[in-house]
Coordinates of C-alpha atoms and ligand atoms in Angstrom, one line a residue:
M326 CA 133.2 83.3 6.7
A327 CA 135.3 81.6 10.0
E328 CA 131.6 79.6 10.7
A329 CA 131.2 78.8 7.6
V330 CA 134.4 76.8 6.4
K331 CA 134.2 75.6 10.4
S332 CA 129.9 74.2 9.8
V333 CA 131.5 71.8 6.3
A334 CA 134.2 71.0 8.5
S335 CA 132.3 69.4 10.9
A336 CA 129.9 68.2 8.5
V337 CA 132.4 66.7 6.2
A338 CA 133.8 65.2 9.7
D339 CA 130.0 63.4 10.1
M340 CA 129.8 62.3 6.5
V341 CA 133.4 59.9 7.4
I342 CA 132.2 59.1 10.1
S343 CA 129.0 57.9 9.0
N344 CA 129.9 56.2 5.2
V345 CA 126.1 58.2 4.3
V346 CA 125.8 60.1 1.6
Y347 CA 123.1 61.3 1.0
I348 CA 120.9 62.2 -1.7
D349 CA 117.3 64.7 -2.0
E350 CA 116.0 65.4 -5.4
D351 CA 114.7 68.9 -4.2
T352 CA 117.2 71.1 -2.2
G353 CA 120.2 68.4 -4.1
V354 CA 123.1 69.3 -6.2
D355 CA 125.3 67.8 -8.8
A356 CA 128.8 68.4 -8.2
P357 CA 131.6 68.1 -8.0
E358 CA 132.1 70.5 -5.0
T359 CA 128.6 68.3 -4.0
L360 CA 129.6 66.4 0.5
G361 CA 126.8 64.7 -0.7
T362 CA 125.7 65.4 3.3
K363 CA 122.7 66.6 4.7
D364 CA 123.2 69.9 4.5
L365 CA 125.4 69.6 1.7
P366 CA 123.6 66.4 -0.4
F367 CA 124.0 65.6 -3.9
K368 CA 120.6 65.4 -6.2
S369 CA 120.4 61.9 -8.2
L370 CA 121.9 58.8 -7.7
L371 CA 124.0 58.7 -10.8
G372 CA 125.1 62.1 -9.5
A373 CA 126.4 60.2 -5.8
L374 CA 128.1 57.7 -8.3
I375 CA 129.4 59.7 -9.8
H376 CA 130.5 62.6 -8.0
S377 CA 130.8 61.1 -4.5
S378 CA 134.9 60.0 -3.6
V379 CA 133.0 58.1 0.1
K380 CA 135.0 54.5 0.0
D381 CA 132.3 51.8 0.9
A382 CA 129.3 54.8 1.6
R383 CA 126.2 53.8 2.0
Y384 CA 123.1 56.0 0.1
E385 CA 120.6 57.9 1.4
S386 CA 117.2 59.2 -0.1
R387 CA 114.6 61.3 -0.2
K388 CA 111.8 62.1 -3.0
S389 CA 110.2 64.6 -4.9
K390 CA 107.9 66.6 -2.9
T391 CA 107.7 69.9 -4.1
G392 CA 106.2 72.3 -2.4
T393 CA 106.4 70.6 0.8
P394 CA 107.8 72.1 3.6
E395 CA 111.1 70.6 5.4
E396 CA 109.5 69.7 8.4
T397 CA 107.1 67.8 6.9
R398 CA 108.7 65.8 4.8
E399 CA 109.6 62.3 5.3
E400 CA 113.1 61.5 6.5
Y401 CA 116.0 60.2 4.7
K402 CA 116.2 55.7 3.3
P403 CA 118.7 54.1 1.8
V404 CA 118.7 53.2 -1.7
A405 CA 116.4 50.3 -2.9
K406 CA 119.3 47.2 -4.2
A407 CA 117.9 47.6 -8.1
A408 CA 118.2 51.5 -8.0
L409 CA 122.1 51.3 -7.0
K410 CA 121.4 48.3 -9.9
K411 CA 120.4 50.7 -12.4
A412 CA 122.5 53.5 -11.2
T413 CA 126.3 51.6 -11.1
N414 CA 124.8 50.5 -14.6
A415 CA 124.5 54.2 -15.2
H416 CA 127.1 55.3 -13.2
S417 CA 129.7 52.7 -15.5
A418 CA 127.9 53.6 -19.8
H419 CA 128.7 57.4 -17.8
I420 CA 132.5 56.2 -17.9
K421 CA 132.7 54.3 -21.1
K422 CA 130.6 57.2 -22.9
E423 CA 133.7 60.3 -21.1
A424 CA 136.1 57.5 -22.5
K425 CA 134.9 58.4 -25.9
K426 CA 134.7 62.3 -25.9
G427 CA 138.5 62.5 -23.7
E428 CA 139.0 60.1 -27.3
L429 CA 138.0 62.5 -29.5
A430 CA 138.4 65.3 -28.6
A431 CA 141.9 63.9 -28.2
K432 CA 141.5 63.4 -31.7
E433 CA 140.0 66.1 -33.2
A434 CA 143.4 68.7 -31.6
E435 CA 145.8 65.9 -33.4
Q436 CA 143.7 65.9 -36.8
K437 CA 143.5 70.3 -35.9
A438 CA 147.5 70.0 -34.7
A439 CA 147.8 68.0 -38.4
R440 CA 146.4 70.6 -40.6
D441 CA 147.8 74.0 -39.1
A442 CA 151.3 71.7 -39.6
Q443 CA 150.1 71.2 -43.0
L444 CA 148.6 75.0 -43.0
E445 CA 151.7 76.0 -42.8
A446 CA 154.1 74.5 -44.5
A447 CA 151.4 75.4 -47.6
K448 CA 152.6 78.6 -46.9
S449 CA 156.0 77.9 -48.3
V450 CA 154.5 76.1 -50.9
I451 CA 155.1 79.2 -53.7
I452 CA 152.2 78.0 -56.9
V453 CA 154.5 80.2 -60.0
E454 CA 153.9 80.2 -64.0
D455 CA 155.3 77.7 -65.6
A456 CA 157.0 80.2 -68.7
S457 CA 157.4 77.5 -71.2
K458 CA 153.0 77.3 -72.0
P459 CA 152.2 79.3 -74.0
A460 CA 150.6 82.6 -73.6
A461 CA 146.8 82.3 -71.6
K462 CA 143.7 84.2 -73.8
K463 CA 142.2 86.0 -71.6
I464 CA 138.1 85.2 -72.5
K465 CA 135.2 84.9 -70.9
I466 CA 132.9 82.0 -69.9
R467 CA 130.9 82.2 -72.4
D468 CA 133.6 82.1 -74.7
T469 CA 135.0 79.0 -73.3
T470 CA 133.8 76.7 -76.8
A471 CA 135.3 78.1 -79.3
H472 CA 138.9 78.4 -77.7
R473 CA 138.5 74.3 -76.8
N474 CA 142.5 72.6 -76.8
T475 CA 144.5 76.2 -76.3
R476 CA 145.2 78.2 -73.5
V477 CA 142.8 80.3 -71.9
A478 CA 143.4 82.7 -69.0
I479 CA 139.6 83.0 -67.2
S480 CA 138.6 84.9 -64.0
G481 CA 134.9 85.1 -61.9
W482 CA 134.3 83.5 -58.2
A483 CA 134.1 80.0 -57.1
H484 CA 130.8 78.7 -56.9
R485 CA 131.7 75.8 -55.4
V486 CA 134.6 73.8 -54.5
R487 CA 134.7 70.4 -53.9
H488 CA 138.5 69.4 -52.3
Q489 CA 138.4 65.6 -53.1
K490 CA 142.4 64.5 -52.1
N491 CA 144.9 65.9 -54.8
M492 CA 142.7 67.6 -56.5
I493 CA 139.9 70.5 -56.5
F494 CA 137.3 71.0 -57.9
I495 CA 136.0 74.3 -58.7
T496 CA 132.7 75.7 -60.6
L497 CA 133.8 78.6 -61.9
R498 CA 131.0 81.4 -61.8
D499 CA 131.8 84.8 -64.6
G500 CA 128.3 86.2 -65.2
T501 CA 128.0 85.0 -68.5
G502 CA 127.8 81.6 -67.6
L503 CA 129.7 78.4 -65.2
L504 CA 133.1 76.2 -65.4
Q505 CA 133.9 73.0 -64.6
C506 CA 137.6 73.2 -62.9
I507 CA 140.3 71.3 -62.3
L508 CA 143.5 72.3 -59.3
A509 CA 145.5 68.8 -59.3
D510 CA 148.8 67.8 -56.7
K511 CA 151.6 70.2 -55.9
L512 CA 148.5 72.9 -57.1
T513 CA 146.5 71.6 -54.7
E514 CA 149.5 72.9 -51.4
S515 CA 150.1 75.5 -51.8
Y516 CA 147.6 77.7 -48.4
D517 CA 145.0 80.2 -50.7
A518 CA 144.5 76.5 -52.1
M519 CA 144.1 74.8 -49.5
T520 CA 142.3 77.2 -47.8
L521 CA 139.9 78.5 -51.1
T522 CA 136.0 79.4 -50.1
N523 CA 133.3 79.9 -52.4
E524 CA 132.9 83.1 -53.6
T525 CA 136.5 83.3 -53.5
T526 CA 137.9 86.1 -57.3
L527 CA 140.8 84.1 -59.2
T528 CA 142.4 83.6 -62.7
L529 CA 143.0 80.5 -63.5
Y530 CA 145.1 79.5 -65.9
G531 CA 144.9 76.2 -68.3
E532 CA 143.5 74.3 -71.4
L533 CA 140.7 73.5 -72.2
K534 CA 139.1 70.5 -72.5
E535 CA 136.8 67.9 -73.7
L536 CA 135.1 66.4 -72.2
P537 CA 135.6 62.4 -72.0
A538 CA 132.2 60.6 -73.1
G539 CA 129.8 60.4 -70.0
A540 CA 131.4 62.7 -68.1
H541 CA 128.5 65.8 -67.7
A542 CA 130.1 69.4 -67.2
P543 CA 129.0 72.4 -68.1
G544 CA 129.4 73.5 -71.7
G545 CA 130.8 69.9 -71.9
H546 CA 134.3 71.7 -70.8
E547 CA 136.2 71.6 -68.5
L548 CA 139.4 73.7 -68.2
I549 CA 143.5 71.9 -66.7
V550 CA 144.3 74.1 -65.0
D551 CA 148.7 74.6 -64.9
Y552 CA 148.2 78.6 -62.3
Y553 CA 146.2 80.3 -60.8
K554 CA 146.1 84.0 -59.0
I555 CA 143.7 84.7 -55.9
I556 CA 141.8 88.0 -56.7
G557 CA 139.3 88.4 -53.1
K558 CA 139.6 86.3 -50.6
A559 CA 135.6 85.8 -49.5
P560 CA 135.4 84.3 -45.2
G561 CA 134.8 80.8 -44.9
G562 CA 132.9 79.4 -41.8
E563 CA 130.0 81.5 -40.3
E564 CA 130.4 84.6 -42.3
A565 CA 130.2 81.8 -45.7
I566 CA 128.1 82.6 -48.7
T567 CA 126.4 79.2 -48.3
N568 CA 125.8 80.3 -44.2
I569 CA 124.4 83.6 -44.4
V570 CA 122.3 82.5 -47.7
A571 CA 121.5 79.0 -47.8
P572 CA 118.4 77.9 -49.5
D573 CA 116.3 77.4 -47.4
A574 CA 116.3 80.8 -45.6
D575 CA 113.2 82.5 -44.8
P576 CA 112.5 85.5 -47.2
Q577 CA 113.3 87.9 -45.3
T578 CA 117.2 86.8 -44.4
K579 CA 117.1 86.3 -48.7
Y580 CA 115.9 89.3 -49.2
N581 CA 118.6 91.1 -46.8
Y582 CA 121.2 89.8 -48.4
R583 CA 119.6 90.3 -52.3
H584 CA 123.3 91.0 -52.8
L585 CA 124.4 88.0 -52.5
T586 CA 121.0 86.2 -53.1
L587 CA 121.6 86.9 -57.1
R588 CA 124.3 85.4 -56.6
G589 CA 122.6 82.0 -56.7
D590 CA 121.3 79.8 -59.1
T591 CA 117.7 80.5 -59.3
A592 CA 117.8 84.1 -58.7
S593 CA 120.8 84.6 -61.9
A594 CA 118.6 82.3 -63.8
T595 CA 115.4 84.0 -63.5
L596 CA 117.0 87.9 -64.2
K597 CA 118.7 86.9 -67.0
V598 CA 115.3 85.8 -68.3
R599 CA 114.1 88.9 -67.8
A600 CA 117.1 91.1 -70.1
A601 CA 116.0 88.0 -72.7
V602 CA 112.2 89.1 -72.2
V603 CA 113.6 92.9 -71.8
K604 CA 115.6 92.5 -75.5
A605 CA 112.5 90.1 -77.3
F606 CA 110.2 93.3 -76.1
R607 CA 112.1 95.9 -77.9
R608 CA 112.2 93.7 -81.3
S609 CA 109.0 92.3 -81.6
F610 CA 107.8 96.7 -81.2
D611 CA 110.5 97.1 -84.3
D612 CA 109.2 94.8 -85.6
L613 CA 105.3 96.0 -85.2
G614 CA 106.8 99.2 -85.9
L615 CA 106.6 101.0 -81.7
L616 CA 109.1 103.0 -81.6
E617 CA 111.2 103.9 -78.3
V618 CA 110.7 106.6 -75.9
T619 CA 111.7 107.7 -72.3
P620 CA 109.0 109.4 -71.0
P621 CA 109.6 111.3 -67.6
C622 CA 109.2 109.4 -64.0
M623 CA 108.4 112.9 -62.0
V624 CA 105.0 114.2 -62.9
Q625 CA 102.6 116.3 -61.4
T626 CA 99.5 114.6 -62.6
Q627 CA 98.4 111.6 -61.4
C628 CA 96.8 108.4 -64.0
E629 CA 95.4 105.3 -61.9
G630 CA 94.1 106.6 -59.2
G631 CA 95.6 109.6 -56.7
A632 CA 95.2 105.9 -53.9
T633 CA 98.2 104.8 -54.3
L634 CA 99.7 107.5 -55.6
F635 CA 103.3 108.4 -53.9
E636 CA 103.8 111.9 -53.6
F637 CA 107.7 114.3 -53.5
D638 CA 107.9 117.7 -52.5
Y639 CA 110.0 119.1 -56.3
Y640 CA 111.1 122.9 -55.3
G641 CA 108.8 123.6 -52.9
E642 CA 105.6 122.1 -55.6
K643 CA 103.7 119.2 -54.7
A644 CA 104.3 115.9 -57.5
Y645 CA 104.3 112.5 -57.4
L646 CA 106.5 109.2 -58.9
T647 CA 105.4 108.2 -62.7
Q648 CA 101.5 106.0 -61.6
S649 CA 102.2 105.1 -66.2
S650 CA 103.7 106.3 -68.6
Q651 CA 100.6 106.3 -70.5
L652 CA 99.7 110.4 -70.9
Y653 CA 103.1 110.8 -71.7
L654 CA 102.6 108.1 -74.8
E655 CA 99.1 109.7 -76.2
T656 CA 101.0 113.4 -76.5
C657 CA 103.4 111.3 -79.0
L658 CA 102.0 109.8 -81.4
P659 CA 101.2 112.8 -83.5
S660 CA 104.7 113.3 -84.3
L661 CA 106.0 109.9 -83.5
G662 CA 103.1 107.6 -84.3
D663 CA 102.4 104.5 -82.9
V664 CA 105.5 104.4 -79.3
F665 CA 106.3 102.2 -77.0
C666 CA 108.5 102.5 -73.6
I667 CA 109.9 100.7 -70.8
Q668 CA 110.3 102.2 -67.6
E669 CA 109.7 102.4 -63.8
S670 CA 106.6 102.8 -62.5
F671 CA 106.1 103.7 -58.9
R672 CA 102.5 102.4 -56.9
A673 CA 102.2 103.3 -53.4
E674 CA 100.3 99.7 -52.6
K675 CA 99.0 99.5 -49.1
S676 CA 98.0 95.4 -49.6
L677 CA 101.8 93.3 -48.8
T678 CA 99.9 90.7 -52.2
R679 CA 102.4 88.0 -54.0
R680 CA 101.9 90.3 -56.8
H681 CA 102.6 93.3 -56.0
L682 CA 105.0 95.9 -56.3
S683 CA 105.8 99.6 -55.4
E684 CA 107.7 100.4 -57.8
Y685 CA 108.1 97.9 -61.1
T686 CA 108.7 97.9 -64.6
H687 CA 106.6 98.7 -67.2
I688 CA 106.1 97.9 -70.3
E689 CA 103.8 100.8 -72.2
G690 CA 102.4 100.7 -75.5
E691 CA 100.0 103.3 -78.0
L692 CA 98.8 103.3 -81.3
A693 CA 97.2 105.6 -82.8
F694 CA 94.7 105.2 -85.7
V695 CA 93.3 102.2 -84.1
T696 CA 89.8 100.0 -83.1
F697 CA 89.9 98.5 -80.2
D698 CA 89.8 94.2 -82.2
D699 CA 93.5 96.5 -83.8
L700 CA 93.6 96.6 -80.1
L701 CA 93.6 93.7 -78.9
N702 CA 94.6 91.9 -82.2
H703 CA 98.1 93.9 -82.0
L704 CA 98.7 92.9 -77.5
E705 CA 98.6 89.1 -79.1
D706 CA 100.3 89.0 -81.6
L707 CA 102.9 91.3 -79.2
V708 CA 102.5 89.0 -76.5
C709 CA 103.0 86.2 -79.3
R710 CA 106.0 87.5 -80.5
T711 CA 107.3 89.0 -77.6
I712 CA 107.5 84.3 -76.3
D713 CA 108.0 83.1 -79.7
T714 CA 111.6 85.1 -79.5
V715 CA 112.7 83.8 -75.9
W716 CA 111.2 80.4 -76.5
N717 CA 113.2 79.4 -79.5
D718 CA 116.8 80.9 -77.3
P719 CA 117.6 77.5 -76.3
P720 CA 120.4 79.0 -73.1
T721 CA 116.6 81.4 -72.4
R722 CA 114.8 78.8 -72.9
A723 CA 117.4 76.4 -69.9
F724 CA 116.6 78.7 -67.8
I725 CA 112.8 79.0 -68.1
Q726 CA 112.0 74.4 -68.0
E727 CA 114.6 75.2 -65.1
L728 CA 113.4 77.7 -63.1
N729 CA 109.9 76.2 -63.8
D730 CA 111.2 72.8 -62.7
D731 CA 112.4 74.4 -59.9
A732 CA 108.8 75.5 -58.7
N733 CA 107.5 72.1 -59.2
K734 CA 109.9 71.5 -55.9
D735 CA 108.6 74.7 -54.2
E736 CA 105.3 73.4 -55.0
K737 CA 105.6 70.3 -53.6
K738 CA 107.4 71.5 -50.0
R739 CA 104.2 74.4 -49.6
F740 CA 102.2 72.1 -50.5
E741 CA 104.1 69.1 -46.9
K742 CA 103.6 72.1 -45.0
G743 CA 100.5 72.1 -45.4
E744 CA 101.0 76.6 -46.8
V745 CA 98.8 75.2 -49.7
T746 CA 96.1 72.5 -50.8
E747 CA 96.3 72.0 -54.3
L748 CA 99.6 71.0 -55.4
K749 CA 99.9 72.8 -58.9
H750 CA 102.3 71.7 -61.4
Y751 CA 104.4 74.6 -63.3
E752 CA 105.7 74.6 -66.5
F753 CA 105.7 76.9 -69.3
K754 CA 104.2 76.7 -73.1
P755 CA 104.2 79.4 -75.2
P756 CA 100.3 80.1 -75.4
S757 CA 98.1 79.0 -78.5
R758 CA 96.1 81.2 -80.2
P759 CA 93.7 83.0 -80.3
F760 CA 93.7 84.1 -77.1
R761 CA 90.1 83.3 -74.8
R762 CA 87.8 87.0 -75.1
M763 CA 85.6 87.2 -72.8
R764 CA 83.0 90.0 -71.8
Y765 CA 83.6 90.6 -68.0
S766 CA 79.6 89.8 -68.4
E767 CA 80.3 87.1 -68.5
A768 CA 83.1 86.4 -66.2
I769 CA 80.8 87.6 -63.6
E770 CA 78.3 84.3 -64.7
W771 CA 81.0 82.0 -64.8
L772 CA 82.2 83.1 -61.7
N773 CA 78.5 82.4 -60.4
E774 CA 78.5 79.4 -61.6
H775 CA 80.9 78.0 -60.1
G776 CA 80.1 79.4 -57.1
I777 CA 83.7 82.0 -56.6
P778 CA 81.6 84.2 -54.2
N779 CA 82.9 88.8 -54.2
E780 CA 84.8 90.0 -51.2
D781 CA 82.1 90.5 -49.5
D782 CA 81.4 85.9 -49.7
E783 CA 78.6 87.3 -52.1
P784 CA 77.6 85.9 -54.6
H785 CA 79.5 88.4 -57.9
K786 CA 77.1 90.8 -59.1
F787 CA 77.3 93.5 -62.3
G788 CA 79.9 96.2 -61.3
D789 CA 82.3 94.3 -58.2
D790 CA 85.8 94.5 -58.8
I791 CA 87.1 91.0 -59.2
A792 CA 88.8 90.6 -56.0
E793 CA 92.8 88.8 -57.5
A794 CA 92.0 85.9 -55.5
A795 CA 88.1 85.0 -57.9
E796 CA 90.6 85.5 -60.5
R797 CA 93.1 84.3 -59.6
R798 CA 91.6 81.3 -60.2
M799 CA 89.3 82.0 -62.4
T800 CA 92.7 82.2 -64.7
D801 CA 94.1 79.2 -63.2
M802 CA 90.7 76.1 -64.0
L803 CA 90.3 78.2 -67.7
N804 CA 94.6 77.8 -67.8
E805 CA 94.9 79.1 -70.3
P806 CA 95.4 83.3 -71.5
I807 CA 92.8 85.5 -71.1
F808 CA 90.9 88.5 -72.2
L809 CA 89.1 89.6 -69.8
T810 CA 87.4 92.9 -71.5
H811 CA 84.4 95.4 -71.4
F812 CA 85.1 96.5 -67.5
P813 CA 81.9 98.6 -65.6
V814 CA 83.0 103.2 -66.0
E815 CA 83.1 102.5 -62.7
I816 CA 86.4 100.6 -61.9
K817 CA 88.2 101.6 -64.0
A818 CA 90.5 104.4 -65.6
F819 CA 89.0 107.8 -65.9
Y820 CA 90.2 108.1 -69.1
M821 CA 88.6 104.6 -70.7
K822 CA 86.9 104.9 -74.0
K823 CA 82.9 103.6 -72.7
D824 CA 82.1 101.3 -75.3
P825 CA 80.0 103.0 -77.7
Q826 CA 76.7 99.8 -77.7
D827 CA 77.0 99.8 -73.7
P828 CA 78.0 102.7 -72.6
R829 CA 77.6 100.8 -68.8
V830 CA 80.5 99.7 -70.3
T831 CA 84.5 101.0 -71.4
E832 CA 86.9 99.8 -74.4
S833 CA 89.0 98.2 -71.8
V834 CA 91.0 94.7 -71.6
D835 CA 92.8 92.9 -68.1
C836 CA 95.6 90.5 -70.1
L837 CA 95.2 87.5 -67.5
M838 CA 97.7 84.0 -67.7
P839 CA 97.6 81.4 -65.1
G840 CA 99.9 81.1 -62.2
V841 CA 99.7 85.1 -62.2
G842 CA 96.5 86.4 -63.1
E843 CA 96.3 89.6 -65.1
I844 CA 99.1 91.2 -66.9
V845 CA 98.5 93.7 -68.7
G846 CA 96.1 96.1 -68.6
G847 CA 95.1 98.1 -71.5
S848 CA 92.1 100.3 -73.2
M849 CA 90.8 103.1 -75.8
R850 CA 90.4 106.3 -74.6
M851 CA 88.6 109.0 -74.8
E852 CA 89.0 110.9 -78.0
D853 CA 86.1 113.6 -77.2
L854 CA 87.0 116.5 -76.0
E855 CA 84.0 117.4 -74.3
E856 CA 83.4 113.3 -72.4
L857 CA 87.7 113.8 -70.7
L858 CA 86.9 117.7 -68.9
D859 CA 83.3 115.2 -68.0
A860 CA 85.2 112.5 -66.2
Y861 CA 87.5 114.9 -64.9
R862 CA 84.9 115.8 -63.2
R863 CA 83.5 112.8 -62.7
V864 CA 86.6 111.2 -60.5
G865 CA 87.1 115.1 -59.6
I866 CA 91.0 115.8 -61.3
P867 CA 91.5 119.1 -61.8
A868 CA 91.6 120.0 -65.5
D869 CA 94.4 122.4 -65.6
P870 CA 97.7 120.3 -64.6
Y871 CA 96.2 118.2 -67.7
Y872 CA 96.4 120.7 -70.2
W873 CA 99.1 119.7 -72.0
F874 CA 97.0 115.3 -72.9
T875 CA 92.9 117.2 -72.8
D876 CA 94.6 119.3 -75.7
Q877 CA 95.7 116.1 -77.6
R878 CA 91.7 116.8 -78.3
K879 CA 91.1 120.1 -79.0
Y880 CA 94.9 119.9 -82.0
G881 CA 93.9 116.8 -84.2
T882 CA 92.0 113.6 -81.8
T883 CA 91.6 110.1 -82.7
P884 CA 90.6 107.2 -81.7
H885 CA 93.9 105.5 -80.0
G886 CA 94.1 102.8 -77.4
G887 CA 96.7 101.5 -75.8
Y888 CA 98.4 99.0 -72.3
G889 CA 101.1 98.4 -70.1
I890 CA 103.0 95.5 -69.4
G891 CA 103.5 94.5 -66.0
L892 CA 107.0 92.2 -66.5
E893 CA 107.6 91.7 -63.0
R894 CA 104.7 89.5 -63.4
F895 CA 105.0 88.6 -67.2
L896 CA 108.2 86.8 -65.6
A897 CA 106.3 85.5 -62.8
W898 CA 104.2 84.2 -65.0
M899 CA 106.7 82.0 -67.2
C900 CA 109.9 81.3 -64.7
G901 CA 106.6 79.9 -62.5
R902 CA 108.1 82.4 -59.6
W903 CA 105.6 82.1 -56.8
T904 CA 105.9 86.4 -56.4
V905 CA 106.9 89.3 -59.0
K906 CA 110.1 90.0 -55.8
E907 CA 111.9 86.9 -57.5
C908 CA 111.6 89.3 -59.9
S909 CA 113.1 92.1 -59.4
L910 CA 116.7 93.0 -59.6
Y911 CA 116.1 94.9 -55.6
P912 CA 112.9 94.9 -55.5
R913 CA 110.5 97.3 -53.5
W914 CA 107.9 96.5 -51.7
M915 CA 105.6 98.1 -49.0
G916 CA 108.5 98.2 -45.7
R917 CA 111.0 97.7 -47.8
C918 CA 113.3 100.6 -49.8
T919 CA 116.7 98.6 -49.2
P920 CA 118.8 96.9 -50.1
Ligands
LIG1107 O1 96.4 98.2 -65.3 P1 96.8 98.8 -64.7 O2 97.2 100.2 -63.6 O3 97.1 99.8 -66.2 C1 97.9 101.0 -66.5 O4 98.5 101.2 -65.3 C2 97.5 102.0 -67.5 N1 98.3 103.3 -67.5 C3 98.4 100.9 -68.3 C4 98.9 101.8 -70.1 O5 97.6 101.3 -70.3 N2 99.4 102.1 -69.8 O6 99.1 98.3 -64.7 C5 99.1 97.9 -65.7 C6 100.0 96.7 -66.0 C7 98.9 95.8 -64.6 O7 98.6 94.9 -66.1 C8 99.8 94.6 -63.4 O8 101.2 93.8 -64.6 C9 101.2 95.7 -63.3 O9 101.1 96.9 -64.7 N3 100.9 96.1 -62.4 C10 101.6 96.7 -61.5 N4 102.4 95.5 -61.3 C11 103.6 94.8 -60.5 N5 103.5 95.2 -58.9 C12 102.6 96.4 -58.5 N6 101.4 97.3 -58.4 C13 101.3 96.8 -60.4 N7 100.3 97.7 -60.7 C14 99.7 97.7 -61.9

């Protein structure tokens, strides 16, 4: 230690005598403690000018020669005049910049102190309700139009907050709508008002006033607030909701924070359309004379193939989460007539696609004494009636239009990033009737005529399962709903009835919609007992657990058929959503079962 102190002291003495400041581009360090001696040189001339305190210094440097051994490196040479001039100019600019930085920091500190003082003073501002005002009526935002010019109390979440001189604009959200609320003067001076953040819950009291001509806000009115109560504060800064689920956050983050994402305009609009669609389906079913039933979700039979079964232990027995309620609906026909259900279905899908979920809402119907043609006509009627109901409801139509407009903005971003090669235009229009009807064999020809290959990159042949990509291409190119019918026996479920005219194919239908592809799967069911028993054998299903299903053919059989509609796919089509995940409240897919 003493040695080191001595050597530093002698180095300083050397430098003071020689007046030379050394710069070594390899070993030097630009720092305040650097001495500028040969032992402790600076790294750059600018660094030396900034940190060295030697009077009337002369500068000597040696160039960088990384990797060269010390003994072979060239000696220090005086710095050229031009280089010194350049560095001196840079030094002056540096001094100015530092001075400016200092001024800015001082200003910021001053502003912060002023704001702190203001906030401290704000703590003593107490907002009290004016007892002379009429009592406020507690209402929801959906009821605001009927309460214009009256004093109301509305509770909700601060969806957006904008501070302006002497005014705070709050867009309040209560799940039933949005409302612009204005706080002015004294009301803006309390600590709570000054620190108000998005998602804080509060009750706002005041009078609802119609907007002057030319002004815009949800509902065409605003709440002129005269009193408020904060109920629960939400964090600002790093933890602010806008930082956690920013509009451009990556999808995984958005699904991790689905509980917060749901508060956003897009997710809530999609879920509102979802509720309207479910309600409209129930109405259509009612109008068409189908009765609602609630089949079990825990079952011991399969419906759509063993590969996608979710198995679980049921008190020591093997059981599954239902893939479809179809088999149970069939058993209801003799006692309840035509039936439907809106129930969760589960598929252990191993593929991560835009249209597959592990749990989805399945809208299924089953009809007795029908022909295949009756079934197709009924399905078309059901879909079109439901769409008409939804489309003729102005708020729901507005949501669908906004979501499709949004989809076009997202599509533009994907196109700019090169994620899609064609710029698709999203716009929902109720489909015209009748739907195009196309047999599977015609689709195979169509795909080949249009050069769309199968999964092995070969021309499609009879018997191929038309893959998602090819199906999507075809549907998008035809750009209208398609009833694709008569699929080969081998690629369809065991229970499907064969076409009496062509036993190679089944009386089956997939309804394809532009943008999504298949949204409905349906068929006529085998009604003959022996044929069904053969079918079990063909696919290797033990008949015993299906005795209750088989019995339908034993105790008075009937020609019958039905279908299943994937609600999330139906919504993705209507709302122009990129994936069905956006159409589920808390979507589940391979790798995600939370939150
Ligand atoms: O074509 P699928 O498998 O048909 C059935 O389950 C029949 N038993 C229904 C019936 O006839 N009652 O499924 C019907 C529909 C599909 O067209 C699709 O819309 C949806 O259910 N679907 C899915 N949606 C999201 N994620 C999945 N993994 C889906 N699998 C099917």
